[in-house]
């Protein structure tokens, strides 16, 4: 489970991890936010209308959902359960509130927070992005500050100052956690 403020490169990290590890699948969220250039439906997110989102939610198909920056985001439960039952590891990207709910649903999950190299760099990345309005960018920056203020609920923190090193660290965490759970199984808990 990866959380990172906007502009910290979690999408890039996720794509790199997926490319290097066939035993991990990404389960995209559903969202009512319009796609950004380059984003693909079913790959980055499932892009839904508000009506479609609300009816999924009302059918109890979402493990959790939240309103973030004025759009709705949610976690469909079925794809996660299907992947886990096939023995795959699942990667999810959520905000802090989503991570908190998922921790209660999957207490064995591994929760990773990705940090920008500095607050100044984060400002540059968020405010320099051309895909949102000025107001949205300000809101994202404020939320990022808030999200970074409490990292105690996370198992790992990765500082993304260099994407190659950050990817290496993420892979190392995955490898370490796999070894740990095997050891637990081997020793009966
Ligand atoms: P973005 O619009 O930049 O892709 O995502 C905005 C925020 O919503 C990010 O912090 C992202 O992690 C979070 N997010 C994405 N999907 C979900 C979800 O299913 N549930 C929750 N609670 N947050 C999500």
PDB file of N, CA and C in Angstrom, residues 21-65:
ATOM      1  N   UNK A  21       8.515  -6.921 -11.600  1.00  0.00           N
ATOM      2  CA  UNK A  21       8.082  -8.003 -10.715  1.00  0.00           C
ATOM      3  C   UNK A  21       6.744  -8.580 -11.177  1.00  0.00           C
ATOM      4  N   UNK A  22       6.792  -9.797 -11.794  1.00  0.00           N
ATOM      5  CA  UNK A  22       5.562 -10.366 -12.354  1.00  0.00           C
ATOM      6  C   UNK A  22       4.571 -10.858 -11.295  1.00  0.00           C
ATOM      7  N   UNK A  23       5.008 -10.920 -10.046  1.00  0.00           N
ATOM      8  CA  UNK A  23       4.110 -11.438  -9.009  1.00  0.00           C
ATOM      9  C   UNK A  23       3.335 -10.334  -8.291  1.00  0.00           C
ATOM     10  N   UNK A  24       3.468  -9.121  -8.804  1.00  0.00           N
ATOM     11  CA  UNK A  24       2.718  -8.009  -8.206  1.00  0.00           C
ATOM     12  C   UNK A  24       1.710  -7.485  -9.217  1.00  0.00           C
ATOM     13  N   UNK A  25       0.508  -7.247  -8.762  1.00  0.00           N
ATOM     14  CA  UNK A  25      -0.466  -6.583  -9.627  1.00  0.00           C
ATOM     15  C   UNK A  25      -0.932  -5.305  -8.956  1.00  0.00           C
ATOM     16  N   UNK A  26      -1.263  -4.344  -9.783  1.00  0.00           N
ATOM     17  CA  UNK A  26      -1.809  -3.095  -9.285  1.00  0.00           C
ATOM     18  C   UNK A  26      -3.319  -3.150  -9.424  1.00  0.00           C
ATOM     19  N   UNK A  27      -4.045  -2.860  -8.348  1.00  0.00           N
ATOM     20  CA  UNK A  27      -5.507  -2.800  -8.442  1.00  0.00           C
ATOM     21  C   UNK A  27      -5.913  -1.331  -8.459  1.00  0.00           C
ATOM     22  N   UNK A  28      -6.287  -0.826  -9.635  1.00  0.00           N
ATOM     23  CA  UNK A  28      -6.610   0.597  -9.742  1.00  0.00           C
ATOM     24  C   UNK A  28      -7.859   0.956  -8.937  1.00  0.00           C
ATOM     25  N   UNK A  29      -7.878   2.195  -8.471  1.00  0.00           N
ATOM     26  CA  UNK A  29      -9.067   2.737  -7.819  1.00  0.00           C
ATOM     27  C   UNK A  29     -10.097   3.107  -8.879  1.00  0.00           C
ATOM     28  N   UNK A  30     -11.317   3.309  -8.445  1.00  0.00           N
ATOM     29  CA  UNK A  30     -12.301   3.955  -9.317  1.00  0.00           C
ATOM     30  C   UNK A  30     -12.339   5.434  -8.931  1.00  0.00           C
ATOM     31  N   UNK A  31     -12.523   6.287  -9.909  1.00  0.00           N
ATOM     32  CA  UNK A  31     -12.582   7.721  -9.600  1.00  0.00           C
ATOM     33  C   UNK A  31     -13.509   8.461 -10.554  1.00  0.00           C
ATOM     34  N   UNK A  32     -14.017   9.582 -10.056  1.00  0.00           N
ATOM     35  CA  UNK A  32     -14.807  10.458 -10.926  1.00  0.00           C
ATOM     36  C   UNK A  32     -13.935  11.583 -11.494  1.00  0.00           C
ATOM     37  N   UNK A  33     -12.648  11.593 -11.138  1.00  0.00           N
ATOM     38  CA  UNK A  33     -11.750  12.613 -11.698  1.00  0.00           C
ATOM     39  C   UNK A  33     -11.502  12.310 -13.177  1.00  0.00           C
ATOM     40  N   UNK A  34     -11.453  13.339 -14.015  1.00  0.00           N
ATOM     41  CA  UNK A  34     -11.163  13.072 -15.437  1.00  0.00           C
ATOM     42  C   UNK A  34      -9.712  12.606 -15.600  1.00  0.00           C
ATOM     43  N   UNK A  35      -9.450  11.771 -16.619  1.00  0.00           N
ATOM     44  CA  UNK A  35      -8.073  11.300 -16.824  1.00  0.00           C
ATOM     45  C   UNK A  35      -7.111  12.442 -17.150  1.00  0.00           C
ATOM     46  N   UNK A  36      -5.877  12.342 -16.656  1.00  0.00           N
ATOM     47  CA  UNK A  36      -4.832  13.285 -17.083  1.00  0.00           C
ATOM     48  C   UNK A  36      -4.243  12.756 -18.387  1.00  0.00           C
ATOM     49  N   UNK A  37      -3.569  13.618 -19.146  1.00  0.00           N
ATOM     50  CA  UNK A  37      -2.954  13.136 -20.387  1.00  0.00           C
ATOM     51  C   UNK A  37      -2.051  11.940 -20.086  1.00  0.00           C
ATOM     52  N   UNK A  38      -2.193  10.905 -20.881  1.00  0.00           N
ATOM     53  CA  UNK A  38      -1.341   9.710 -20.693  1.00  0.00           C
ATOM     54  C   UNK A  38      -1.958   8.671 -19.780  1.00  0.00           C
ATOM     55  N   UNK A  39      -2.949   9.041 -18.995  1.00  0.00           N
ATOM     56  CA  UNK A  39      -3.563   8.047 -18.114  1.00  0.00           C
ATOM     57  C   UNK A  39      -4.548   7.188 -18.901  1.00  0.00           C
ATOM     58  N   UNK A  40      -4.529   5.888 -18.572  1.00  0.00           N
ATOM     59  CA  UNK A  40      -5.402   4.959 -19.296  1.00  0.00           C
ATOM     60  C   UNK A  40      -6.454   4.370 -18.380  1.00  0.00           C
ATOM     61  N   UNK A  41      -7.660   4.259 -18.925  1.00  0.00           N
ATOM     62  CA  UNK A  41      -8.760   3.659 -18.171  1.00  0.00           C
ATOM     63  C   UNK A  41      -8.447   2.183 -17.919  1.00  0.00           C
ATOM     64  N   UNK A  42      -8.590   1.767 -16.684  1.00  0.00           N
ATOM     65  CA  UNK A  42      -8.335   0.365 -16.349  1.00  0.00           C
ATOM     66  C   UNK A  42      -6.873   0.083 -16.032  1.00  0.00           C
ATOM     67  N   UNK A  43      -5.996   1.053 -16.307  1.00  0.00           N
ATOM     68  CA  UNK A  43      -4.567   0.878 -16.015  1.00  0.00           C
ATOM     69  C   UNK A  43      -4.191   1.740 -14.808  1.00  0.00           C
ATOM     70  N   UNK A  44      -4.462   3.033 -14.917  1.00  0.00           N
ATOM     71  CA  UNK A  44      -4.138   3.953 -13.814  1.00  0.00           C
ATOM     72  C   UNK A  44      -5.313   4.059 -12.845  1.00  0.00           C
ATOM     73  N   UNK A  45      -6.475   4.192 -13.396  1.00  0.00           N
ATOM     74  CA  UNK A  45      -7.730   4.251 -12.648  1.00  0.00           C
ATOM     75  C   UNK A  45      -8.807   3.636 -13.522  1.00  0.00           C
ATOM     76  N   UNK A  46      -9.952   3.333 -12.907  1.00  0.00           N
ATOM     77  CA  UNK A  46     -11.164   3.133 -13.693  1.00  0.00           C
ATOM     78  C   UNK A  46     -11.907   4.457 -13.603  1.00  0.00           C
ATOM     79  N   UNK A  47     -12.040   5.143 -14.722  1.00  0.00           N
ATOM     80  CA  UNK A  47     -12.683   6.460 -14.717  1.00  0.00           C
ATOM     81  C   UNK A  47     -14.192   6.287 -14.877  1.00  0.00           C
ATOM     82  N   UNK A  48     -14.927   6.744 -13.874  1.00  0.00           N
ATOM     83  CA  UNK A  48     -16.379   6.548 -13.853  1.00  0.00           C
ATOM     84  C   UNK A  48     -17.111   7.875 -13.798  1.00  0.00           C
ATOM     85  N   UNK A  49     -18.367   7.848 -14.237  1.00  0.00           N
ATOM     86  CA  UNK A  49     -19.228   9.005 -13.999  1.00  0.00           C
ATOM     87  C   UNK A  49     -19.637   8.963 -12.530  1.00  0.00           C
ATOM     88  N   UNK A  50     -20.137  10.084 -12.040  1.00  0.00           N
ATOM     89  CA  UNK A  50     -20.576  10.141 -10.645  1.00  0.00           C
ATOM     90  C   UNK A  50     -21.685   9.107 -10.387  1.00  0.00           C
ATOM     91  N   UNK A  51     -22.581   8.939 -11.376  1.00  0.00           N
ATOM     92  CA  UNK A  51     -23.690   7.979 -11.218  1.00  0.00           C
ATOM     93  C   UNK A  51     -23.143   6.555 -11.089  1.00  0.00           C
ATOM     94  N   UNK A  52     -22.176   6.226 -11.957  1.00  0.00           N
ATOM     95  CA  UNK A  52     -21.597   4.880 -11.908  1.00  0.00           C
ATOM     96  C   UNK A  52     -20.909   4.638 -10.561  1.00  0.00           C
ATOM     97  N   UNK A  53     -20.192   5.680 -10.116  1.00  0.00           N
ATOM     98  CA  UNK A  53     -19.480   5.553  -8.835  1.00  0.00           C
ATOM     99  C   UNK A  53     -20.467   5.308  -7.700  1.00  0.00           C
ATOM    100  N   UNK A  54     -21.488   6.153  -7.653  1.00  0.00           N
ATOM    101  CA  UNK A  54     -22.462   6.063  -6.554  1.00  0.00           C
ATOM    102  C   UNK A  54     -23.168   4.708  -6.578  1.00  0.00           C
ATOM    103  N   UNK A  55     -23.454   4.184  -7.772  1.00  0.00           N
ATOM    104  CA  UNK A  55     -24.164   2.906  -7.769  1.00  0.00           C
ATOM    105  C   UNK A  55     -23.226   1.770  -7.328  1.00  0.00           C
ATOM    106  N   UNK A  56     -21.939   1.848  -7.673  1.00  0.00           N
ATOM    107  CA  UNK A  56     -20.985   0.842  -7.145  1.00  0.00           C
ATOM    108  C   UNK A  56     -20.915   0.911  -5.624  1.00  0.00           C
ATOM    109  N   UNK A  57     -20.848   2.150  -5.139  1.00  0.00           N
ATOM    110  CA  UNK A  57     -20.768   2.334  -3.688  1.00  0.00           C
ATOM    111  C   UNK A  57     -22.017   1.781  -3.016  1.00  0.00           C
ATOM    112  N   UNK A  58     -23.177   2.064  -3.610  1.00  0.00           N
ATOM    113  CA  UNK A  58     -24.430   1.614  -3.002  1.00  0.00           C
ATOM    114  C   UNK A  58     -24.582   0.091  -3.069  1.00  0.00           C
ATOM    115  N   UNK A  59     -23.924  -0.519  -4.041  1.00  0.00           N
ATOM    116  CA  UNK A  59     -23.940  -1.996  -4.103  1.00  0.00           C
ATOM    117  C   UNK A  59     -22.891  -2.603  -3.172  1.00  0.00           C
ATOM    118  N   UNK A  60     -22.256  -1.757  -2.359  1.00  0.00           N
ATOM    119  CA  UNK A  60     -21.241  -2.198  -1.377  1.00  0.00           C
ATOM    120  C   UNK A  60     -20.043  -2.857  -2.051  1.00  0.00           C
ATOM    121  N   UNK A  61     -19.707  -2.377  -3.266  1.00  0.00           N
ATOM    122  CA  UNK A  61     -18.570  -2.976  -3.964  1.00  0.00           C
ATOM    123  C   UNK A  61     -17.242  -2.295  -3.625  1.00  0.00           C
ATOM    124  N   UNK A  62     -17.312  -1.228  -2.827  1.00  0.00           N
ATOM    125  CA  UNK A  62     -16.088  -0.495  -2.471  1.00  0.00           C
ATOM    126  C   UNK A  62     -15.721  -0.755  -1.014  1.00  0.00           C
ATOM    127  N   UNK A  63     -14.466  -1.114  -0.780  1.00  0.00           N
ATOM    128  CA  UNK A  63     -14.011  -1.351   0.590  1.00  0.00           C
ATOM    129  C   UNK A  63     -13.969  -0.036   1.348  1.00  0.00           C
ATOM    130  N   UNK A  64     -13.581   1.015   0.639  1.00  0.00           N
ATOM    131  CA  UNK A  64     -13.572   2.346   1.236  1.00  0.00           C
ATOM    132  C   UNK A  64     -13.713   3.324   0.090  1.00  0.00           C
ATOM    133  N   UNK A  65     -14.125   4.520   0.416  1.00  0.00           N
ATOM    134  CA  UNK A  65     -14.165   5.562  -0.606  1.00  0.00           C
ATOM    135  C   UNK A  65     -13.986   6.904   0.086  1.00  0.00           C
TER     136      UNK A  65
END
